[in-house]
mmCIF file with all atom_site columns, C-alpha atoms in Angstrom:
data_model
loop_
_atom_site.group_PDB
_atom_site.id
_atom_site.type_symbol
_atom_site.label_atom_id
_atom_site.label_alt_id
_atom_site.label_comp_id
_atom_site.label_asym_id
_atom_site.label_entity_id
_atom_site.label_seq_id
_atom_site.pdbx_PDB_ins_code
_atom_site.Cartn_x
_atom_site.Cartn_y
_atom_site.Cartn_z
_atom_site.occupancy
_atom_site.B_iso_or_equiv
_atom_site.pdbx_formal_charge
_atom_site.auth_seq_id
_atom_site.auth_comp_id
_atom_site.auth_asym_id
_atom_site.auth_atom_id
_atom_site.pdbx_PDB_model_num
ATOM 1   C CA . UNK F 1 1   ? 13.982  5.958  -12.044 1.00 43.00 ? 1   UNK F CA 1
ATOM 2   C CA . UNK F 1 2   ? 12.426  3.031  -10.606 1.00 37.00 ? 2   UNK F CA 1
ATOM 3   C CA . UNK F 1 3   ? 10.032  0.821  -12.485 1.00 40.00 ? 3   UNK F CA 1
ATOM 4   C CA . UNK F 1 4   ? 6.692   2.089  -10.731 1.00 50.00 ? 4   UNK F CA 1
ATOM 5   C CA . UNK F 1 5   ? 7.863   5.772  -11.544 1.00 61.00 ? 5   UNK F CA 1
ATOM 6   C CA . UNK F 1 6   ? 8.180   4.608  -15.408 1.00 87.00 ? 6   UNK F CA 1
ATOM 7   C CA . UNK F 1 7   ? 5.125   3.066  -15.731 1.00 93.00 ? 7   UNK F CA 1
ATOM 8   C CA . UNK F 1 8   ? 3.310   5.840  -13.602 1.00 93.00 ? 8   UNK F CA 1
ATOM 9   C CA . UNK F 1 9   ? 4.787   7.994  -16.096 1.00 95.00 ? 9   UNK F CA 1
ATOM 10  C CA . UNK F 1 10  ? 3.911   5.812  -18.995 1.00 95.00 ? 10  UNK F CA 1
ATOM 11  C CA . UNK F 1 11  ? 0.127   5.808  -17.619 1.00 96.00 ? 11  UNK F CA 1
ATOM 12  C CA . UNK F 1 12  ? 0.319   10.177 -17.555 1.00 97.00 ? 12  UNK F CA 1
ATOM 13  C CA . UNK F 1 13  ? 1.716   10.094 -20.942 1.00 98.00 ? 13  UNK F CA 1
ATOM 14  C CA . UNK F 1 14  ? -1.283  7.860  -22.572 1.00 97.00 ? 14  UNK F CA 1
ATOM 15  C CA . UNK F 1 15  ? -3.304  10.209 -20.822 1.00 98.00 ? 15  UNK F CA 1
ATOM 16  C CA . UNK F 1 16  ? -2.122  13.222 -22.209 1.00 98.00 ? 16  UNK F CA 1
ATOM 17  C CA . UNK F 1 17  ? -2.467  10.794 -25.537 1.00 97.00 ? 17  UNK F CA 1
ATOM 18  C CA . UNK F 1 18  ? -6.315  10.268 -25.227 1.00 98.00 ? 18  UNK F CA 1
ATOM 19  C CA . UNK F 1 19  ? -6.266  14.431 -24.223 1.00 98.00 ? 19  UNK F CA 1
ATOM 20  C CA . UNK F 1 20  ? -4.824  15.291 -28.294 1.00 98.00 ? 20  UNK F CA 1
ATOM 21  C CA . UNK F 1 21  ? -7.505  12.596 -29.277 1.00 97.00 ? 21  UNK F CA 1
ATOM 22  C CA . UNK F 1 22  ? -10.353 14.038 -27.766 1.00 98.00 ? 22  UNK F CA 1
ATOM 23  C CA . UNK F 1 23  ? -9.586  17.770 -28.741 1.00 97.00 ? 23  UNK F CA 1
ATOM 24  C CA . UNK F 1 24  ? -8.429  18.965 -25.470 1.00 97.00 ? 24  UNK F CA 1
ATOM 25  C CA . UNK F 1 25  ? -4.856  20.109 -26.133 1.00 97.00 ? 25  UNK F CA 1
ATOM 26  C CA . UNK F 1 26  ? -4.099  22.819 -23.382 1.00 96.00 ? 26  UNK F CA 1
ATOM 27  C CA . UNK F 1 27  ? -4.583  19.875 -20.922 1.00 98.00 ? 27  UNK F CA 1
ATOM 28  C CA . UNK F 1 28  ? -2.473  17.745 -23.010 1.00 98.00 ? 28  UNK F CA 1
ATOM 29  C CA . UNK F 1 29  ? 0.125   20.033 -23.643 1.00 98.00 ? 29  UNK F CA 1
ATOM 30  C CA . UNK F 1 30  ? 0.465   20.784 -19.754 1.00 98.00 ? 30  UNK F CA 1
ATOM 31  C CA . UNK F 1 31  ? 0.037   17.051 -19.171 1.00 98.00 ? 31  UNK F CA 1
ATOM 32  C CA . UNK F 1 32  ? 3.533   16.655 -21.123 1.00 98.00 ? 32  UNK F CA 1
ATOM 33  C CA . UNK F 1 33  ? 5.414   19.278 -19.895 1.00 98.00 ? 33  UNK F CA 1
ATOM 34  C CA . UNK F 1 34  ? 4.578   18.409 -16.241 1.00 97.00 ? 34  UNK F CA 1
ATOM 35  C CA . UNK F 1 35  ? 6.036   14.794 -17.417 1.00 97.00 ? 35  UNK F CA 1
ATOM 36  C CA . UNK F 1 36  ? 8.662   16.247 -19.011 1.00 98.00 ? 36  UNK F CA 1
ATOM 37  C CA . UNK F 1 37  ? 9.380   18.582 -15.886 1.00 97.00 ? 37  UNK F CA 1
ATOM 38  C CA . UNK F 1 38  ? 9.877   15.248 -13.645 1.00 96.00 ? 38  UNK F CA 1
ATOM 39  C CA . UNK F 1 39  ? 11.654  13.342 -16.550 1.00 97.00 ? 39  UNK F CA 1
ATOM 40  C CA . UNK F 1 40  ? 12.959  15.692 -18.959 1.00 97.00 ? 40  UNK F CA 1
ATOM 41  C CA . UNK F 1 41  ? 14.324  12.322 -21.242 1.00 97.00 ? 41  UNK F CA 1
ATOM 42  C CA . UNK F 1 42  ? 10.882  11.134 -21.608 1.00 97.00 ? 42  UNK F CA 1
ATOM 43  C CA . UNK F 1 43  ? 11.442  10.730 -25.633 1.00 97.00 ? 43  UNK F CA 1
ATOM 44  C CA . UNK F 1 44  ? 7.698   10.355 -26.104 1.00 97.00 ? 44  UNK F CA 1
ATOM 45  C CA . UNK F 1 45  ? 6.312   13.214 -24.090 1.00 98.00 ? 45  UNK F CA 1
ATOM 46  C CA . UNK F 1 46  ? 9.066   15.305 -26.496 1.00 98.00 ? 46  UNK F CA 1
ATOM 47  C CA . UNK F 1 47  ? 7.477   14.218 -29.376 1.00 98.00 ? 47  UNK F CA 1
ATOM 48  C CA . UNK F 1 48  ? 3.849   14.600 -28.882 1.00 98.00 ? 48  UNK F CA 1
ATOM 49  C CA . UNK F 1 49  ? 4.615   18.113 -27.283 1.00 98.00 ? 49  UNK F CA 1
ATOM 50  C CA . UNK F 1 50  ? 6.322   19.088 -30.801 1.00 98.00 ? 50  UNK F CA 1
ATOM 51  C CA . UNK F 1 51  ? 3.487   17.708 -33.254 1.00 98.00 ? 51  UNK F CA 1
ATOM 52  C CA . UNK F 1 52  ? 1.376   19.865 -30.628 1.00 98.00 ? 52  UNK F CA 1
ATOM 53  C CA . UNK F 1 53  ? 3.293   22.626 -31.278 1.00 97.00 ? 53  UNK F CA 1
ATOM 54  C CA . UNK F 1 54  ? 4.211   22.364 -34.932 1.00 97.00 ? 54  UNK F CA 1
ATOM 55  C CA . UNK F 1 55  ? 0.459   20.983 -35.909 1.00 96.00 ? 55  UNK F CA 1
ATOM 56  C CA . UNK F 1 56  ? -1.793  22.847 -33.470 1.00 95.00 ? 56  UNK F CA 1
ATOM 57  C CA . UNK F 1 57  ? -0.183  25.837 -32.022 1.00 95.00 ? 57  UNK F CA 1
ATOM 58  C CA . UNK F 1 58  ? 2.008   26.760 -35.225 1.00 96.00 ? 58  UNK F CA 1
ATOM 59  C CA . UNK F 1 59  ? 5.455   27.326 -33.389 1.00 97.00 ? 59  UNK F CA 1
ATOM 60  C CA . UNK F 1 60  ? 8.030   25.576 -35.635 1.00 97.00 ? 60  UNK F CA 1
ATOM 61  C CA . UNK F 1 61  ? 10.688  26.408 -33.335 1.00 96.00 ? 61  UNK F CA 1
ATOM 62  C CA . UNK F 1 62  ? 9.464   24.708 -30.088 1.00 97.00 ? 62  UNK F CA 1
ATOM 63  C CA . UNK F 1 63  ? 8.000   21.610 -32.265 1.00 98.00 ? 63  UNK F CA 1
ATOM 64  C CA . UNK F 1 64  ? 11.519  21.284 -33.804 1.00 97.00 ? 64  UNK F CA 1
ATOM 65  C CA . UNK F 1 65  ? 13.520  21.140 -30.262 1.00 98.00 ? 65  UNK F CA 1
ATOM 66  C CA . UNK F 1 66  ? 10.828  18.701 -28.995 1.00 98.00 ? 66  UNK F CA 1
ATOM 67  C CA . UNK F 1 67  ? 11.494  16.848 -32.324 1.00 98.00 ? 67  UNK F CA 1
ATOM 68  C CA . UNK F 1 68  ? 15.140  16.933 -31.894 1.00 98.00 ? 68  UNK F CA 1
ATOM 69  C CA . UNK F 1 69  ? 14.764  16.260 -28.342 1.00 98.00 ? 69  UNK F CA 1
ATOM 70  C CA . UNK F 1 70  ? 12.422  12.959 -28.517 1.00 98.00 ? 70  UNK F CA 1
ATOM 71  C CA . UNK F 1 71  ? 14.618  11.230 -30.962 1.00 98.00 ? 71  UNK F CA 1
ATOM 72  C CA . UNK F 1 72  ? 17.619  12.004 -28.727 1.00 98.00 ? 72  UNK F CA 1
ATOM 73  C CA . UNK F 1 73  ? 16.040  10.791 -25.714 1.00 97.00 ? 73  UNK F CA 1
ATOM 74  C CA . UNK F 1 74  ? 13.731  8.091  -27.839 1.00 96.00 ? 74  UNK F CA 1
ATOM 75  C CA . UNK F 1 75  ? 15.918  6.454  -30.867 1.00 97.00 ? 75  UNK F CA 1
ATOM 76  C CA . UNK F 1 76  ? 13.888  3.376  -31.152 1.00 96.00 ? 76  UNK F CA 1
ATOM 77  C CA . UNK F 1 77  ? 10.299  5.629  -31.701 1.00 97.00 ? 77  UNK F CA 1
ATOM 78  C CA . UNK F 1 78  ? 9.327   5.465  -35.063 1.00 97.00 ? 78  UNK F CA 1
ATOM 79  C CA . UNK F 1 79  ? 6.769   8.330  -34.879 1.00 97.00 ? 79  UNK F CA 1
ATOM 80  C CA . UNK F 1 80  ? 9.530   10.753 -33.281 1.00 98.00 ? 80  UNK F CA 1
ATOM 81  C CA . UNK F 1 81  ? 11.043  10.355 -37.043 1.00 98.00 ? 81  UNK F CA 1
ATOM 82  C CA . UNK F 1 82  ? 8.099   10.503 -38.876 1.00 98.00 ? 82  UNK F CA 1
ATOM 83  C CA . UNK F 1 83  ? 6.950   13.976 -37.495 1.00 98.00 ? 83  UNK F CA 1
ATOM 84  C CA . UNK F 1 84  ? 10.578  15.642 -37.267 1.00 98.00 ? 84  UNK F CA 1
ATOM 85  C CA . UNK F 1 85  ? 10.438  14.843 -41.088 1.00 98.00 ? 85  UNK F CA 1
ATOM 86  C CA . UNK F 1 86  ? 7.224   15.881 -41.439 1.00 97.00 ? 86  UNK F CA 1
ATOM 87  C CA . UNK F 1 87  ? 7.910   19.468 -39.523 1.00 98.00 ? 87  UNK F CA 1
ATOM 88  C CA . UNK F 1 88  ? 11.420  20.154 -41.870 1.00 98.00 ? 88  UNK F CA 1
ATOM 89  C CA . UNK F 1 89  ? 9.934   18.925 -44.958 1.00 97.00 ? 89  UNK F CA 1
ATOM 90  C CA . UNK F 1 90  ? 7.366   21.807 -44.370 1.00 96.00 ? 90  UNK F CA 1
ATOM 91  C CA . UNK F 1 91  ? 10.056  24.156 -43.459 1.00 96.00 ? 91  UNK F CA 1
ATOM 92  C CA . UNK F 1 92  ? 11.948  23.327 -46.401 1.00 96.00 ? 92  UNK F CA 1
ATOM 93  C CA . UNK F 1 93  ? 15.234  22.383 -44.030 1.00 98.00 ? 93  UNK F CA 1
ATOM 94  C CA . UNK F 1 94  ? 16.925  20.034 -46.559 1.00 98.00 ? 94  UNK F CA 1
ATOM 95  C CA . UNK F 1 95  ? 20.181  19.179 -44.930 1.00 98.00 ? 95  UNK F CA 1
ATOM 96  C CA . UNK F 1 96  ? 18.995  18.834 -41.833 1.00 98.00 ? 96  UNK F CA 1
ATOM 97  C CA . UNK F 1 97  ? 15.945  16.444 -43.268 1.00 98.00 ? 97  UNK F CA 1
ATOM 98  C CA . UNK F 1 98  ? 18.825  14.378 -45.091 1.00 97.00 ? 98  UNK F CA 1
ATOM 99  C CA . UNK F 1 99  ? 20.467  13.213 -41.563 1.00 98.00 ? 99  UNK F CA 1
ATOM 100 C CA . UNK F 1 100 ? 17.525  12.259 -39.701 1.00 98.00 ? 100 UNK F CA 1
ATOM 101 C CA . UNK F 1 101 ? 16.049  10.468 -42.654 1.00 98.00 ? 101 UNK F CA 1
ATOM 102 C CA . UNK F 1 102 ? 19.287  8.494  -42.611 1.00 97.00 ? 102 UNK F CA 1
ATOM 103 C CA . UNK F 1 103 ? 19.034  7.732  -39.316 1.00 98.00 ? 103 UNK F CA 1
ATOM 104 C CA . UNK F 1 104 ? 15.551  7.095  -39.191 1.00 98.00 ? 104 UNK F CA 1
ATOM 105 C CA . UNK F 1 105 ? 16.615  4.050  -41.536 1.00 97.00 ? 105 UNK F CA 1
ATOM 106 C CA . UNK F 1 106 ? 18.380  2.513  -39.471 1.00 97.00 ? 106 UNK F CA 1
ATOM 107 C CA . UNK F 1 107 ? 15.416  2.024  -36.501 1.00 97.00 ? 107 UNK F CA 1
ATOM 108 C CA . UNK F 1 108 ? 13.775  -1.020 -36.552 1.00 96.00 ? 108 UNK F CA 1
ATOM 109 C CA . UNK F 1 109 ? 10.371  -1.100 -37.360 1.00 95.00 ? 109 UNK F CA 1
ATOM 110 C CA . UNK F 1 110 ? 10.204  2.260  -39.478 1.00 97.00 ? 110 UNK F CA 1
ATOM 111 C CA . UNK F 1 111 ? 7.986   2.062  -42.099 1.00 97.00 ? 111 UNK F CA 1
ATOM 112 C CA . UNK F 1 112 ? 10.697  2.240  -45.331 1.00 98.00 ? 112 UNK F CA 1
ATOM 113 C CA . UNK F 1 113 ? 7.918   3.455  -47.732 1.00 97.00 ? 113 UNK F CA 1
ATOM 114 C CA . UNK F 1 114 ? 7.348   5.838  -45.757 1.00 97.00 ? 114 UNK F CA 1
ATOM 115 C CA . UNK F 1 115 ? 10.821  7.140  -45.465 1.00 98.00 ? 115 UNK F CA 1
ATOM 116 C CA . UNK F 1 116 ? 11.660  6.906  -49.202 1.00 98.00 ? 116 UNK F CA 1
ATOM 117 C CA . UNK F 1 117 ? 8.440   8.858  -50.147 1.00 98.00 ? 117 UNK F CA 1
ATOM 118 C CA . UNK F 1 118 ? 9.985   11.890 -47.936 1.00 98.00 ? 118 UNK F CA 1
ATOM 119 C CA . UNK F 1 119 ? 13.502  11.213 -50.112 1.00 98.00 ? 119 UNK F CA 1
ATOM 120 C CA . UNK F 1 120 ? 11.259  11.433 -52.541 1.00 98.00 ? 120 UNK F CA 1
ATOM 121 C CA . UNK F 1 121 ? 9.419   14.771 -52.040 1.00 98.00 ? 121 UNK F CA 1
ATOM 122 C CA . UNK F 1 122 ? 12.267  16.151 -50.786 1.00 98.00 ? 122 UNK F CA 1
ATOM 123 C CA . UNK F 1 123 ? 14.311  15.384 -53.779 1.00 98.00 ? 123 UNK F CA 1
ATOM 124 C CA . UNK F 1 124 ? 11.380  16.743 -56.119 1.00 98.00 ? 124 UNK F CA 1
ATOM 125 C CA . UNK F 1 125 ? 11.090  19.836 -54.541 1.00 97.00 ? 125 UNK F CA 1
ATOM 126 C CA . UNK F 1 126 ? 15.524  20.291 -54.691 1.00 97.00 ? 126 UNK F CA 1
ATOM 127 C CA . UNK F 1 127 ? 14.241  19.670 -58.398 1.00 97.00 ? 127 UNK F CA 1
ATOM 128 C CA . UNK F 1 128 ? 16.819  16.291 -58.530 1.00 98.00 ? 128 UNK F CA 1
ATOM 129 C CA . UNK F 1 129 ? 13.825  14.643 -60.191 1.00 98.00 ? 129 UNK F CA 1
ATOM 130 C CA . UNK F 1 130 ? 15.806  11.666 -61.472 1.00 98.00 ? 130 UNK F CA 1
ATOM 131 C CA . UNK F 1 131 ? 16.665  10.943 -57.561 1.00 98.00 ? 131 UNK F CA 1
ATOM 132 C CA . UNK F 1 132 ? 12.947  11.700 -56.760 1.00 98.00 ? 132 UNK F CA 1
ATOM 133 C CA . UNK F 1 133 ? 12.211  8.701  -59.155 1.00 98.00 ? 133 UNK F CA 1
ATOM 134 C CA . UNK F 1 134 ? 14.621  6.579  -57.456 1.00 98.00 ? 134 UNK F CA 1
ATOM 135 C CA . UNK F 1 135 ? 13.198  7.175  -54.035 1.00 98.00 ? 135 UNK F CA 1
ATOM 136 C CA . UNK F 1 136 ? 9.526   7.240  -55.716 1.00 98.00 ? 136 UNK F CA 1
ATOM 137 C CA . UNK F 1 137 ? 10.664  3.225  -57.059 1.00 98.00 ? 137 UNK F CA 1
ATOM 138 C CA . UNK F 1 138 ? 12.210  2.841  -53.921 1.00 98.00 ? 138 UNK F CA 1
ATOM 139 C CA . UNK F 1 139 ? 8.475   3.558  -51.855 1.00 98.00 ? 139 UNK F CA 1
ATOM 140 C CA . UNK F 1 140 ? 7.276   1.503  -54.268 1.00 98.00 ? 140 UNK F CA 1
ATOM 141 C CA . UNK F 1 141 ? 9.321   -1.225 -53.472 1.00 98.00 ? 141 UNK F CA 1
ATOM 142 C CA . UNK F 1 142 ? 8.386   -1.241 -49.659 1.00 98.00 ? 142 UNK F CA 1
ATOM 143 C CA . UNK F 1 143 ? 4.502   -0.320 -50.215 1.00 97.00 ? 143 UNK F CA 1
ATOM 144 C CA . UNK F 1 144 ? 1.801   -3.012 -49.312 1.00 96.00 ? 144 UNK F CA 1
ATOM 145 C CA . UNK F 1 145 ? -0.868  -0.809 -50.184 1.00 96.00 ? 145 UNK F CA 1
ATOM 146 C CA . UNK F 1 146 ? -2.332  0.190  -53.324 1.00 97.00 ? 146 UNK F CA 1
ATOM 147 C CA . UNK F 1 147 ? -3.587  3.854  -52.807 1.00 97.00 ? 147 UNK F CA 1
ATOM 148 C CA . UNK F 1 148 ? 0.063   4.155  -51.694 1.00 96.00 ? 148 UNK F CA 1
ATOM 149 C CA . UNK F 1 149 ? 1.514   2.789  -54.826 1.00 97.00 ? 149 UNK F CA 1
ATOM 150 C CA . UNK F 1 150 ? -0.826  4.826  -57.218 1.00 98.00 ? 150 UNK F CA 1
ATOM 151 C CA . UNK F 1 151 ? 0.205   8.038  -55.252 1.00 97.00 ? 151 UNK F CA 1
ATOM 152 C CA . UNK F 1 152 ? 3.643   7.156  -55.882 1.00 98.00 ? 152 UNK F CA 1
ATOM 153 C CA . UNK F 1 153 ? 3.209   6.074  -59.509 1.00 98.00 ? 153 UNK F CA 1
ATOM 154 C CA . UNK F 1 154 ? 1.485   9.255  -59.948 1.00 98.00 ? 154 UNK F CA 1
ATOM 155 C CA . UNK F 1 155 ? 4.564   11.275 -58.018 1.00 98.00 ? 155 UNK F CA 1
ATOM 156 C CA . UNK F 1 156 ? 7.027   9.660  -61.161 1.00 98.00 ? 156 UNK F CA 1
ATOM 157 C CA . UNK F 1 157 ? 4.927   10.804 -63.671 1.00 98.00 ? 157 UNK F CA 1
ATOM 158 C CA . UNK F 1 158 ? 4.860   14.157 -62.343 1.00 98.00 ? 158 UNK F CA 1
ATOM 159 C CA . UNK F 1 159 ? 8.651   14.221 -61.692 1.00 98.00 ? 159 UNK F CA 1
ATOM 160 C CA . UNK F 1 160 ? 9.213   13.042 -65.324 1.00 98.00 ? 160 UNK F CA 1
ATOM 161 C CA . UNK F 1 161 ? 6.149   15.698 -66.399 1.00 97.00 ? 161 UNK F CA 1
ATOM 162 C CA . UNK F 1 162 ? 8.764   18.170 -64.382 1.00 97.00 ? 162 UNK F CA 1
ATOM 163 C CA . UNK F 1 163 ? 12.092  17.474 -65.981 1.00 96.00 ? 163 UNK F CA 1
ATOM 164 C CA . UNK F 1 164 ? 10.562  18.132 -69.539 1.00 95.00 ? 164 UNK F CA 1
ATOM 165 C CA . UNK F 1 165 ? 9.466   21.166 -68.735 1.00 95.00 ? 165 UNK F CA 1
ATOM 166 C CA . UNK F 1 166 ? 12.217  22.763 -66.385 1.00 89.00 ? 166 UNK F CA 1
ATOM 167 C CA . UNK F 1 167 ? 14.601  22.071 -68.622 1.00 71.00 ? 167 UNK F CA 1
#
């Protein structure tokens, strides 16, 4: 690719961008996949296409291969992690949750509170709620923001609340 084609590309995919913003989604979704038709490694166009599908259009499957397919093609983009973890937290897909949170770790820039509040949930809902504390501590830790803090203060007590009666 040369350098005019990547930032004509770059240019089409903030356009399909401001499209999701301002509610028109067919044209954004066929804004992405004609990217993605000329440069099917376009990490970014991946990822918007799978919150599209996974928050808009309901089709888990398609918004987890876009998912897959942006961090592939797009390591170093944060929000590719952030949504893949979003869509298998909602489906409940544990193991395969476990190895992109790991990875997602490791990119720089990621937003750690973030990250250990899905260990978190995702250790809550497994019903580990002594891990779910760590990872609750752990967001803690990381967290610059109050409202973020009392939510995760308020996700201990409920874990503790949890182990004494699931017992």
């Amino acid at each position: 690719m040369h350098d005019e084609t990547n930032f004509e590309l770059e240019e089409r995919f903030l356009t399909a961008d401001r499209l999701i913003s301002e509610g028109q989604l067919r044209e954004a979704a066929q804004t992405l996949e004609d990217i993605l038709a000329e440069a099917p490694d376009f990490g970014k166009a991946h990822n918007h296409l799978g919150w599209l599908y996974e928050t808009k259009f309901k089709n888990y499957d398609r918004a987890e291969e876009h998912y897959r397919l942006a961090v592939k093609f797009a390591p170093g983009y944060a929000a590719a992690y952030y949504n893949y973890c979003y869509c298998l937290a909602a489906l409940r897909k544990h193991d395969e949750l476990e190895i992109i949170l790991g990875l997602a770790l490791k990119v720089p820039g990621i937003n750690y509170a973030t990250l250990y509040n899905e260990y978190g949930m995702m250790r809550e809902i497994q019903g580990r709620y002594d891990d779910a504390i760590h990872y609750f501590r752990l967001h803690i830790q990381n967290s610059f923001d109050s409202k973020t803090i009392d939510s995760a203060v308020e996700s201990i007590s409920r874990c503790e609340r949890k182990k004494k009666l699931t017992v």
